[in-house]
GROMACS .gro file of C-alpha atoms in nm:
model
  335
    1MET     CA    1   8.064   3.577   5.762
    2VAL     CA    2   7.905   3.448   6.079
    3SER     CA    3   7.649   3.693   6.231
    4THR     CA    4   7.636   3.740   6.612
    5GLN     CA    5   7.323   3.555   6.601
    6GLU     CA    6   7.410   3.307   6.445
    7SER     CA    7   7.746   3.280   6.707
    8ALA     CA    8   7.529   3.289   6.977
    9GLU     CA    9   7.300   2.992   6.826
   10ASN     CA   10   7.604   2.790   6.767
   11TRP     CA   11   7.753   2.806   7.106
   12GLU     CA   12   7.403   2.745   7.281
   13LYS     CA   13   7.356   2.434   7.067
   14GLU     CA   14   7.726   2.308   7.133
   15ALA     CA   15   7.708   2.364   7.504
   16THR     CA   16   7.324   2.170   7.521
   17ALA     CA   17   7.487   1.901   7.308
   18LEU     CA   18   7.752   1.865   7.557
   19MET     CA   19   7.556   1.853   7.828
   20GLN     CA   20   7.297   1.606   7.687
   21ALA     CA   21   7.631   1.373   7.602
   22GLY     CA   22   7.718   1.415   7.979
   23ASN     CA   23   8.042   1.591   7.871
   24LEU     CA   24   7.970   1.867   8.128
   25GLY     CA   25   8.329   1.994   8.211
   26LEU     CA   26   8.347   2.085   7.846
   27ALA     CA   27   8.022   2.251   7.855
   28ALA     CA   28   8.132   2.435   8.156
   29THR     CA   29   8.426   2.520   7.981
   30GLY     CA   30   8.243   2.673   7.659
   31LEU     CA   31   7.992   2.859   7.863
   32GLN     CA   32   8.287   3.011   8.066
   33ALA     CA   33   8.426   3.133   7.742
   34ARG     CA   34   8.087   3.258   7.673
   35LEU     CA   35   8.029   3.433   7.994
   36ALA     CA   36   8.381   3.601   7.949
   37GLU     CA   37   8.273   3.771   7.675
   38SER     CA   38   7.904   3.840   7.776
   39PRO     CA   39   7.897   3.843   8.161
   40LEU     CA   40   7.491   3.879   8.191
   41ASP     CA   41   7.423   3.691   7.913
   42ALA     CA   42   7.093   3.531   8.088
   43ARG     CA   43   7.099   3.208   7.858
   44ALA     CA   44   7.459   3.148   7.917
   45LEU     CA   45   7.377   3.194   8.304
   46ALA     CA   46   7.118   2.938   8.283
   47LEU     CA   47   7.280   2.655   8.107
   48MET     CA   48   7.586   2.732   8.331
   49GLY     CA   49   7.346   2.706   8.645
   50MET     CA   50   7.197   2.345   8.483
   51VAL     CA   51   7.570   2.240   8.429
   52GLN     CA   52   7.635   2.283   8.809
   53LEU     CA   53   7.316   2.142   8.895
   54MET     CA   54   7.382   1.822   8.701
   55LEU     CA   55   7.712   1.834   8.870
   56GLU     CA   56   7.545   1.850   9.241
   57ARG     CA   57   7.716   2.215   9.290
   58TYR     CA   58   7.379   2.302   9.425
   59GLU     CA   59   7.497   2.664   9.582
   60GLU     CA   60   7.661   2.747   9.266
   61ALA     CA   61   7.382   2.620   9.026
   62VAL     CA   62   7.153   2.845   9.257
   63ALA     CA   63   7.378   3.141   9.216
   64PHE     CA   64   7.394   3.101   8.847
   65LEU     CA   65   7.064   3.065   8.767
   66ARG     CA   66   6.944   3.382   8.985
   67VAL     CA   67   7.138   3.590   8.809
   68SER     CA   68   6.992   3.472   8.503
   69LEU     CA   69   6.632   3.535   8.639
   70LEU     CA   70   6.719   3.866   8.710
   71ARG     CA   71   6.768   3.943   8.350
   72GLU     CA   72   6.504   3.674   8.207
   73PRO     CA   73   6.250   3.660   8.505
   74ASN     CA   74   5.960   3.482   8.305
   75ASP     CA   75   6.197   3.171   8.146
   76ALA     CA   76   5.990   2.861   8.252
   77ARG     CA   77   6.304   2.657   8.208
   78THR     CA   78   6.504   2.867   8.410
   79LEU     CA   79   6.262   2.898   8.673
   80ASN     CA   80   6.221   2.488   8.673
   81SER     CA   81   6.611   2.457   8.718
   82PHE     CA   82   6.617   2.712   8.992
   83GLY     CA   83   6.332   2.541   9.151
   84LEU     CA   84   6.547   2.193   9.141
   85GLY     CA   85   6.837   2.379   9.277
   86LEU     CA   86   6.660   2.536   9.602
   87ARG     CA   87   6.494   2.188   9.645
   88ALA     CA   88   6.862   2.018   9.633
   89SER     CA   89   6.969   2.289   9.876
   90GLY     CA   90   6.677   2.209  10.140
   91MET     CA   91   6.487   2.526  10.050
   92LEU     CA   92   6.146   2.370   9.978
   93HIS     CA   93   5.949   2.674  10.014
   94ASN     CA   94   6.140   2.887   9.798
   95ALA     CA   95   6.164   2.593   9.561
   96ARG     CA   96   5.812   2.537   9.562
   97GLN     CA   97   5.737   2.911   9.444
   98ALA     CA   98   5.983   2.891   9.179
   99LEU     CA   99   5.814   2.566   9.024
  100GLU     CA  100   5.484   2.738   9.079
  101GLN     CA  101   5.598   3.034   8.895
  102ALA     CA  102   5.730   2.796   8.601
  103LEU     CA  103   5.392   2.600   8.622
  104ALA     CA  104   5.190   2.945   8.539
  105LEU     CA  105   5.427   2.996   8.266
  106GLU     CA  106   5.400   2.649   8.128
  107PRO     CA  107   5.067   2.471   8.263
  108SER     CA  108   5.099   2.149   8.063
  109ASP     CA  109   5.493   2.065   8.100
  110PRO     CA  110   5.525   1.728   8.270
  111ALA     CA  111   5.850   1.791   8.424
  112ILE     CA  112   5.757   2.088   8.576
  113ASN     CA  113   5.461   1.930   8.694
  114ALA     CA  114   5.598   1.630   8.847
  115ASN     CA  115   5.904   1.813   8.982
  116LEU     CA  116   5.628   2.085   9.171
  117ALA     CA  117   5.456   1.752   9.289
  118ASN     CA  118   5.786   1.633   9.434
  119VAL     CA  119   5.834   1.933   9.670
  120CYS     CA  120   5.473   1.970   9.751
  121ALA     CA  121   5.517   1.561   9.875
  122SER     CA  122   5.831   1.684  10.091
  123LEU     CA  123   5.630   1.951  10.225
  124GLY     CA  124   5.337   1.751  10.313
  125ASP     CA  125   5.073   1.937  10.061
  126GLN     CA  126   4.916   1.582   9.926
  127ALA     CA  127   4.631   1.726   9.805
  128ARG     CA  128   4.854   1.936   9.553
  129VAL     CA  129   5.035   1.633   9.486
  130ARG     CA  130   4.734   1.483   9.378
  131ALA     CA  131   4.583   1.772   9.184
  132LEU     CA  132   4.934   1.796   8.976
  133LEU     CA  133   4.968   1.436   8.924
  134GLU     CA  134   4.626   1.270   8.881
  135PRO     CA  135   4.557   1.440   8.526
  136MET     CA  136   4.906   1.330   8.404
  137VAL     CA  137   4.872   0.961   8.520
  138ASP     CA  138   4.522   0.946   8.335
  139GLY     CA  139   4.609   1.139   8.031
  140ILE     CA  140   4.968   1.028   7.951
  141ASP     CA  141   5.011   0.660   7.852
  142GLU     CA  142   5.392   0.652   7.931
  143ALA     CA  143   5.355   0.828   8.254
  144PRO     CA  144   5.675   0.700   8.434
  145VAL     CA  145   5.660   0.471   8.765
  146GLU     CA  146   5.764   0.747   8.988
  147TRP     CA  147   5.441   0.971   8.900
  148TRP     CA  148   5.236   0.669   9.028
  149VAL     CA  149   5.447   0.600   9.340
  150MET     CA  150   5.395   0.951   9.437
  151LEU     CA  151   5.041   0.979   9.358
  152ALA     CA  152   4.962   0.647   9.535
  153GLY     CA  153   5.159   0.836   9.831
  154ALA     CA  154   4.917   1.095   9.830
  155LEU     CA  155   4.622   0.888   9.831
  156LEU     CA  156   4.737   0.693  10.119
  157ALA     CA  157   4.808   0.989  10.305
  158GLN     CA  158   4.451   1.149  10.239
  159GLY     CA  159   4.278   0.833  10.352
  160GLU     CA  160   4.203   0.708  10.008
  161ALA     CA  161   4.311   0.371  10.067
  162HIS     CA  162   4.046   0.218   9.821
  163ALA     CA  163   4.138   0.438   9.539
  164ALA     CA  164   4.542   0.382   9.631
  165HIS     CA  165   4.468   0.016   9.599
  166ALA     CA  166   4.268   0.051   9.231
  167ARG     CA  167   4.569   0.260   9.126
  168LEU     CA  168   4.833   0.031   9.266
  169ASP     CA  169   4.666  -0.282   9.126
  170THR     CA  170   4.644  -0.136   8.790
  171ALA     CA  171   5.051   0.010   8.826
  172VAL     CA  172   5.196  -0.339   8.939
  173ALA     CA  173   5.007  -0.506   8.633
  174ARG     CA  174   5.222  -0.263   8.422
  175TRP     CA  175   5.549  -0.305   8.609
  176PRO     CA  176   5.546  -0.612   8.826
  177ASP     CA  177   5.902  -0.600   8.926
  178GLN     CA  178   5.883  -0.209   9.077
  179LEU     CA  179   5.942  -0.316   9.435
  180ALA     CA  180   5.831   0.066   9.557
  181LEU     CA  181   5.503   0.009   9.392
  182ARG     CA  182   5.452  -0.345   9.549
  183VAL     CA  183   5.555  -0.183   9.891
  184GLN     CA  184   5.275   0.073   9.875
  185GLN     CA  185   4.993  -0.184   9.728
  186ILE     CA  186   5.033  -0.384  10.070
  187VAL     CA  187   4.965  -0.090  10.256
  188ALA     CA  188   4.701   0.010  10.046
  189ILE     CA  189   4.524  -0.334  10.046
  190SER     CA  190   4.595  -0.361  10.464
  191LEU     CA  191   4.440   0.002  10.507
  192ALA     CA  192   4.147  -0.106  10.307
  193GLY     CA  193   4.053  -0.357  10.555
  194GLN     CA  194   4.186  -0.646  10.350
  195HIS     CA  195   4.467  -0.763  10.607
  196ALA     CA  196   4.473  -1.132  10.518
  197ALA     CA  197   4.512  -1.046  10.155
  198ALA     CA  198   4.822  -0.818  10.248
  199LEU     CA  199   4.957  -1.056  10.423
  200ASP     CA  200   4.956  -1.300  10.137
  201HIS     CA  201   5.111  -1.002   9.916
  202LEU     CA  202   5.359  -0.987  10.230
  203GLN     CA  203   5.463  -1.335  10.190
  204THR     CA  204   5.476  -1.292   9.803
  205LEU     CA  205   5.701  -0.955   9.839
  206VAL     CA  206   5.922  -1.170  10.088
  207SER     CA  207   5.958  -1.473   9.825
  208MET     CA  208   6.050  -1.208   9.562
  209VAL     CA  209   6.330  -1.025   9.740
  210ASN     CA  210   6.420  -1.348   9.937
  211GLY     CA  211   6.357  -1.191  10.254
  212ASP     CA  212   6.578  -0.853  10.164
  213PRO     CA  213   6.554  -0.687  10.508
  214GLU     CA  214   6.610  -0.369  10.321
  215VAL     CA  215   6.290  -0.372  10.129
  216LEU     CA  216   6.090  -0.541  10.406
  217GLY     CA  217   6.192  -0.239  10.657
  218ARG     CA  218   6.093   0.005  10.381
  219LEU     CA  219   5.709  -0.188  10.382
  220ALA     CA  220   5.741  -0.184  10.772
  221ASN     CA  221   5.792   0.185  10.818
  222GLN     CA  222   5.547   0.275  10.543
  223ALA     CA  223   5.294   0.083  10.725
  224ARG     CA  224   5.381   0.268  11.045
  225ALA     CA  225   5.367   0.589  10.876
  226PHE     CA  226   5.016   0.527  10.746
  227LYS     CA  227   4.895   0.357  11.048
  228ALA     CA  228   4.870   0.005  10.911
  229ASN     CA  229   4.965  -0.127  11.260
  230GLU     CA  230   4.878  -0.485  11.204
  231LEU     CA  231   5.063  -0.497  10.868
  232ALA     CA  232   5.366  -0.321  11.057
  233LEU     CA  233   5.366  -0.609  11.333
  234ALA     CA  234   5.373  -0.875  11.045
  235CYS     CA  235   5.669  -0.685  10.865
  236PHE     CA  236   5.875  -0.643  11.228
  237GLU     CA  237   5.758  -0.997  11.275
  238GLN     CA  238   5.940  -1.149  10.964
  239LEU     CA  239   6.245  -0.897  11.054
  240ARG     CA  240   6.305  -1.041  11.395
  241ARG     CA  241   6.294  -1.405  11.298
  242GLN     CA  242   6.531  -1.327  10.973
  243PRO     CA  243   6.794  -1.623  10.932
  244GLY     CA  244   7.124  -1.473  10.930
  245SER     CA  245   7.055  -1.146  11.100
  246ASN     CA  246   7.292  -0.960  11.254
  247MET     CA  247   7.218  -0.872  11.636
  248GLU     CA  248   7.163  -0.465  11.567
  249ALA     CA  249   6.908  -0.594  11.283
  250THR     CA  250   6.735  -0.832  11.551
  251LEU     CA  251   6.762  -0.576  11.817
  252ASN     CA  252   6.612  -0.263  11.550
  253ALA     CA  253   6.321  -0.501  11.466
  254THR     CA  254   6.229  -0.630  11.799
  255MET     CA  255   6.230  -0.270  11.938
  256ASN     CA  256   5.988  -0.180  11.646
  257PHE     CA  257   5.783  -0.508  11.724
  258GLY     CA  258   5.742  -0.377  12.071
  259ILE     CA  259   5.639  -0.026  11.984
  260VAL     CA  260   5.386  -0.108  11.744
  261LEU     CA  261   5.222  -0.379  11.982
  262ALA     CA  262   5.235  -0.115  12.256
  263ASP     CA  263   5.017   0.129  11.999
  264LEU     CA  264   4.781  -0.174  11.959
  265ASP     CA  265   4.760  -0.170  12.321
  266ARG     CA  266   4.886  -0.534  12.327
  267HIS     CA  267   5.134  -0.435  12.641
  268ALA     CA  268   5.162  -0.787  12.751
  269ASP     CA  269   5.288  -0.861  12.448
  270ALA     CA  270   5.491  -0.542  12.416
  271VAL     CA  271   5.638  -0.619  12.755
  272ALA     CA  272   5.781  -0.957  12.622
  273ALA     CA  273   5.899  -0.819  12.318
  274PHE     CA  274   6.112  -0.483  12.506
  275SER     CA  275   6.223  -0.789  12.757
  276GLU     CA  276   6.379  -0.963  12.465
  277ALA     CA  277   6.556  -0.666  12.381
  278ILE     CA  278   6.708  -0.597  12.689
  279ALA     CA  279   6.822  -0.972  12.673
  280LEU     CA  280   6.994  -0.885  12.361
  281VAL     CA  281   7.140  -0.528  12.495
  282PRO     CA  282   7.100  -0.542  12.858
  283GLU     CA  283   7.213  -0.167  12.889
  284LEU     CA  284   6.926  -0.028  12.636
  285ALA     CA  285   6.806   0.246  12.829
  286ASP     CA  286   6.477   0.287  12.556
  287ALA     CA  287   6.390  -0.054  12.636
  288TYR     CA  288   6.334  -0.023  13.006
  289ARG     CA  289   6.187   0.302  12.955
  290MET     CA  290   5.913   0.156  12.688
  291ARG     CA  291   5.869  -0.128  12.904
  292GLY     CA  292   5.811   0.046  13.240
  293VAL     CA  293   5.541   0.226  13.025
  294SER     CA  294   5.372  -0.080  12.910
  295ARG     CA  295   5.374  -0.231  13.278
  296ALA     CA  296   5.217   0.083  13.377
  297LYS     CA  297   4.949   0.029  13.147
  298LEU     CA  298   4.880  -0.311  13.301
  299GLY     CA  299   4.863  -0.173  13.631
  300GLN     CA  300   5.220  -0.350  13.715
  301THR     CA  301   5.302  -0.013  13.919
  302ALA     CA  302   5.645  -0.148  14.114
  303SER     CA  303   5.789  -0.299  13.801
  304ALA     CA  304   5.709   0.012  13.597
  305VAL     CA  305   5.870   0.221  13.842
  306SER     CA  306   6.187  -0.017  13.860
  307ASP     CA  307   6.224  -0.026  13.475
  308LEU     CA  308   6.183   0.339  13.434
  309GLN     CA  309   6.455   0.405  13.744
  310ARG     CA  310   6.659   0.177  13.565
  311SER     CA  311   6.627   0.371  13.236
  312LEU     CA  312   6.709   0.690  13.408
  313GLN     CA  313   7.038   0.545  13.548
  314LEU     CA  314   7.129   0.412  13.211
  315HIS     CA  315   7.027   0.760  13.021
  316PRO     CA  316   6.989   1.049  13.299
  317ASP     CA  317   6.756   1.334  13.228
  318HIS     CA  318   6.554   1.130  12.954
  319PRO     CA  319   6.257   1.374  12.946
  320ASP     CA  320   6.023   1.088  12.817
  321ALA     CA  321   6.133   0.875  13.109
  322LEU     CA  322   6.153   1.164  13.360
  323ALA     CA  323   5.790   1.248  13.255
  324ALA     CA  324   5.680   0.881  13.301
  325LEU     CA  325   5.787   0.855  13.605
  326GLU     CA  326   5.687   1.181  13.713
  327THR     CA  327   5.301   1.073  13.598
  328LEU     CA  328   5.345   0.745  13.776
  329GLN     CA  329   5.473   0.841  14.090
  330THR     CA  330   5.186   1.129  14.102
  331ALA     CA  331   4.903   0.849  14.028
  332HIS     CA  332   5.064   0.598  14.283
  333PRO     CA  333   5.261   0.808  14.581
  334ALA     CA  334   5.342   0.479  14.727
  335ALA     CA  335   5.548   0.374  14.443
   0.00000   0.00000   0.00000
């Protein structure tokens, strides 16, 4: 005769095996049967929550895992899954709290460390990301590439371009085909003051991906996010001159090219870029607004006022255009 304990072990083993095999429907059916017999079984509730998490039914997952934690509040595995469910539901601060609790119970668990680092990265706490991941990247030979990417991002966000550069050189040597690492490596090289080398790496990346605009766009956006404006400029220049690009892609790259030029105080070049965008789409309110702002910086007051007024004709009550026009007319009452 099978004991109650053996029966419990059997259903849990069966559910776990089905989950590992990807048979989530069968796992859920077995767990439903278990919960019909014992509605408050903490382990069955936790496993059901994990199944729902794997099925991307995050609201249901959080509900099952929350009840499980009421029964067993110090189960690190359940807290980890609860944190993942909360993160997927957009509740980042609650997710962090759950994962911090899990980590306090299992401080050496790599998965919990990595999941917490992911949430902290989304919350902008790069110091915590670095503290979590640096020991694991240094101490685990098989540390996955995703950890290196997160760690490098944290170092870049903290202004540690040289440290990020060194890390990324090591990572790229290990995973030469990982585009996310190469993208970050180029940003790090540029931020470390080696702009010519960054451009060389950019050309290598362009060749690797056959000019894939998605990869170049990712690099351009990361460069802008980390204020590597010269690199961003080179990327947008590549994108706007890309053979076979459709009009929307060319327009987007040209507008961003102009924005970066303006950020670099190269307003005459920015005016030329925004004029190209207007030639592509004559009714583009933002292009007139940005060209007007750059013309104002160049002292071309009458042209700036004309551009800003045109922007407002196309997009009435645009707050940025209104503010820019008001500032300009206050400084130059005769304009």
